[in-house]
Amino acid sequence: MSALLEHVFRQCGYMFKQCEYVFASCEQSLVAERKTFALG
């Protein structure tokens, strides 16, 4: 049972890291767009 829980937690942690990465890259592109918009 604990092995199954460990597996589930590991999967959740992995998915959370993926979401964090996607969010960070979205944020970066938004910031870049804002800079371009401000300059233009």
mmCIF file of N, CA and C in Angstrom:
data_model
loop_
_atom_site.group_PDB
_atom_site.id
_atom_site.type_symbol
_atom_site.label_atom_id
_atom_site.label_comp_id
_atom_site.label_asym_id
_atom_site.label_seq_id
_atom_site.Cartn_x
_atom_site.Cartn_y
_atom_site.Cartn_z
ATOM 1 N N MET A 1 0.830 -1.204 0.000
ATOM 2 C CA MET A 1 0.000 0.000 0.000
ATOM 3 C C MET A 1 0.868 1.260 0.000
ATOM 4 N N SER A 2 1.884 1.277 0.862
ATOM 5 C CA SER A 2 2.738 2.459 0.937
ATOM 6 C C SER A 2 3.514 2.665 -0.370
ATOM 7 N N ALA A 3 3.833 1.562 -1.039
ATOM 8 C CA ALA A 3 4.544 1.669 -2.312
ATOM 9 C C ALA A 3 3.641 2.332 -3.353
ATOM 10 N N LEU A 4 2.363 1.978 -3.326
ATOM 11 C CA LEU A 4 1.403 2.570 -4.257
ATOM 12 C C LEU A 4 1.261 4.065 -3.979
ATOM 13 N N LEU A 5 1.143 4.405 -2.700
ATOM 14 C CA LEU A 5 1.028 5.820 -2.326
ATOM 15 C C LEU A 5 2.269 6.593 -2.761
ATOM 16 N N GLU A 6 3.420 5.976 -2.561
ATOM 17 C CA GLU A 6 4.681 6.618 -2.945
ATOM 18 C C GLU A 6 4.694 6.898 -4.445
ATOM 19 N N HIS A 7 4.211 5.918 -5.208
ATOM 20 C CA HIS A 7 4.143 6.062 -6.662
ATOM 21 C C HIS A 7 3.220 7.218 -7.042
ATOM 22 N N VAL A 8 2.062 7.270 -6.401
ATOM 23 C CA VAL A 8 1.087 8.332 -6.683
ATOM 24 C C VAL A 8 1.676 9.702 -6.353
ATOM 25 N N PHE A 9 2.334 9.803 -5.196
ATOM 26 C CA PHE A 9 2.932 11.076 -4.803
ATOM 27 C C PHE A 9 4.022 11.499 -5.784
ATOM 28 N N ARG A 10 4.795 10.519 -6.251
ATOM 29 C CA ARG A 10 5.864 10.828 -7.201
ATOM 30 C C ARG A 10 5.272 11.357 -8.500
ATOM 31 N N GLN A 11 4.189 10.721 -8.961
ATOM 32 C CA GLN A 11 3.520 11.158 -10.184
ATOM 33 C C GLN A 11 2.983 12.581 -10.024
ATOM 34 N N CYS A 12 2.364 12.839 -8.868
ATOM 35 C CA CYS A 12 1.821 14.178 -8.604
ATOM 36 C C CYS A 12 2.939 15.213 -8.591
ATOM 37 N N GLY A 13 4.045 14.877 -7.969
ATOM 38 C CA GLY A 13 5.180 15.785 -7.910
ATOM 39 C C GLY A 13 5.718 16.083 -9.302
ATOM 40 N N TYR A 14 5.773 15.060 -10.142
ATOM 41 C CA TYR A 14 6.249 15.221 -11.515
ATOM 42 C C TYR A 14 5.313 16.132 -12.295
ATOM 43 N N MET A 15 4.008 15.883 -12.167
ATOM 44 C CA MET A 15 3.022 16.695 -12.866
ATOM 45 C C MET A 15 3.077 18.147 -12.390
ATOM 46 N N PHE A 16 3.289 18.327 -11.089
ATOM 47 C CA PHE A 16 3.383 19.677 -10.540
ATOM 48 C C PHE A 16 4.585 20.413 -11.126
ATOM 49 N N LYS A 17 5.709 19.707 -11.263
ATOM 50 C CA LYS A 17 6.910 20.315 -11.853
ATOM 51 C C LYS A 17 6.651 20.706 -13.302
ATOM 52 N N GLN A 18 5.934 19.839 -14.033
ATOM 53 C CA GLN A 18 5.611 20.129 -15.423
ATOM 54 C C GLN A 18 4.758 21.392 -15.512
ATOM 55 N N CYS A 19 3.737 21.473 -14.649
ATOM 56 C CA CYS A 19 2.852 22.642 -14.637
ATOM 57 C C CYS A 19 3.643 23.898 -14.303
ATOM 58 N N GLU A 20 4.546 23.784 -13.342
ATOM 59 C CA GLU A 20 5.370 24.915 -12.932
ATOM 60 C C GLU A 20 6.211 25.399 -14.112
ATOM 61 N N TYR A 21 6.766 24.444 -14.871
ATOM 62 C CA TYR A 21 7.601 24.773 -16.020
ATOM 63 C C TYR A 21 6.782 25.486 -17.098
ATOM 64 N N VAL A 22 5.592 24.938 -17.379
ATOM 65 C CA VAL A 22 4.719 25.536 -18.392
ATOM 66 C C VAL A 22 4.318 26.948 -17.971
ATOM 67 N N PHE A 23 3.971 27.096 -16.695
ATOM 68 C CA PHE A 23 3.564 28.407 -16.186
ATOM 69 C C PHE A 23 4.700 29.411 -16.319
ATOM 70 N N ALA A 24 5.918 28.975 -15.996
ATOM 71 C CA ALA A 24 7.077 29.860 -16.076
ATOM 72 C C ALA A 24 7.331 30.308 -17.512
ATOM 73 N N SER A 25 7.224 29.402 -18.474
ATOM 74 C CA SER A 25 7.473 29.777 -19.862
ATOM 75 C C SER A 25 6.356 30.668 -20.397
ATOM 76 N N CYS A 26 5.123 30.439 -19.952
ATOM 77 C CA CYS A 26 4.011 31.309 -20.348
ATOM 78 C C CYS A 26 4.259 32.716 -19.816
ATOM 79 N N GLU A 27 4.692 32.787 -18.569
ATOM 80 C CA GLU A 27 4.963 34.071 -17.931
ATOM 81 C C GLU A 27 6.058 34.811 -18.692
ATOM 82 N N GLN A 28 7.096 34.085 -19.081
ATOM 83 C CA GLN A 28 8.217 34.687 -19.808
ATOM 84 C C GLN A 28 7.765 35.257 -21.144
ATOM 85 N N SER A 29 6.921 34.516 -21.863
ATOM 86 C CA SER A 29 6.469 35.006 -23.163
ATOM 87 C C SER A 29 5.536 36.202 -22.999
ATOM 88 N N LEU A 30 4.740 36.202 -21.933
ATOM 89 C CA LEU A 30 3.869 37.352 -21.670
ATOM 90 C C LEU A 30 4.702 38.590 -21.380
ATOM 91 N N VAL A 31 5.750 38.427 -20.575
ATOM 92 C CA VAL A 31 6.633 39.543 -20.240
ATOM 93 C C VAL A 31 7.315 40.057 -21.508
ATOM 94 N N ALA A 32 7.752 39.150 -22.354
ATOM 95 C CA ALA A 32 8.410 39.528 -23.603
ATOM 96 C C ALA A 32 7.437 40.287 -24.501
ATOM 97 N N GLU A 33 6.194 39.821 -24.580
ATOM 98 C CA GLU A 33 5.180 40.493 -25.391
ATOM 99 C C GLU A 33 4.919 41.898 -24.865
ATOM 100 N N ARG A 34 4.837 42.012 -23.542
ATOM 101 C CA ARG A 34 4.579 43.318 -22.927
ATOM 102 C C ARG A 34 5.710 44.296 -23.243
ATOM 103 N N LYS A 35 6.947 43.796 -23.188
ATOM 104 C CA LYS A 35 8.097 44.651 -23.488
ATOM 105 C C LYS A 35 8.038 45.119 -24.941
ATOM 106 N N THR A 36 7.720 44.197 -25.840
ATOM 107 C CA THR A 36 7.632 44.536 -27.258
ATOM 108 C C THR A 36 6.529 45.551 -27.483
ATOM 109 N N PHE A 37 5.401 45.352 -26.817
ATOM 110 C CA PHE A 37 4.256 46.251 -26.942
ATOM 111 C C PHE A 37 4.614 47.645 -26.423
ATOM 112 N N ALA A 38 5.329 47.692 -25.302
ATOM 113 C CA ALA A 38 5.726 48.966 -24.705
ATOM 114 C C ALA A 38 6.705 49.709 -25.621
ATOM 115 N N LEU A 39 7.599 48.969 -26.259
ATOM 116 C CA LEU A 39 8.578 49.581 -27.151
ATOM 117 C C LEU A 39 7.915 50.060 -28.435
ATOM 118 N N GLY A 40 7.048 49.218 -28.997
ATOM 119 C CA GLY A 40 6.399 49.532 -30.257
ATOM 120 C C GLY A 40 5.351 50.603 -30.077
#
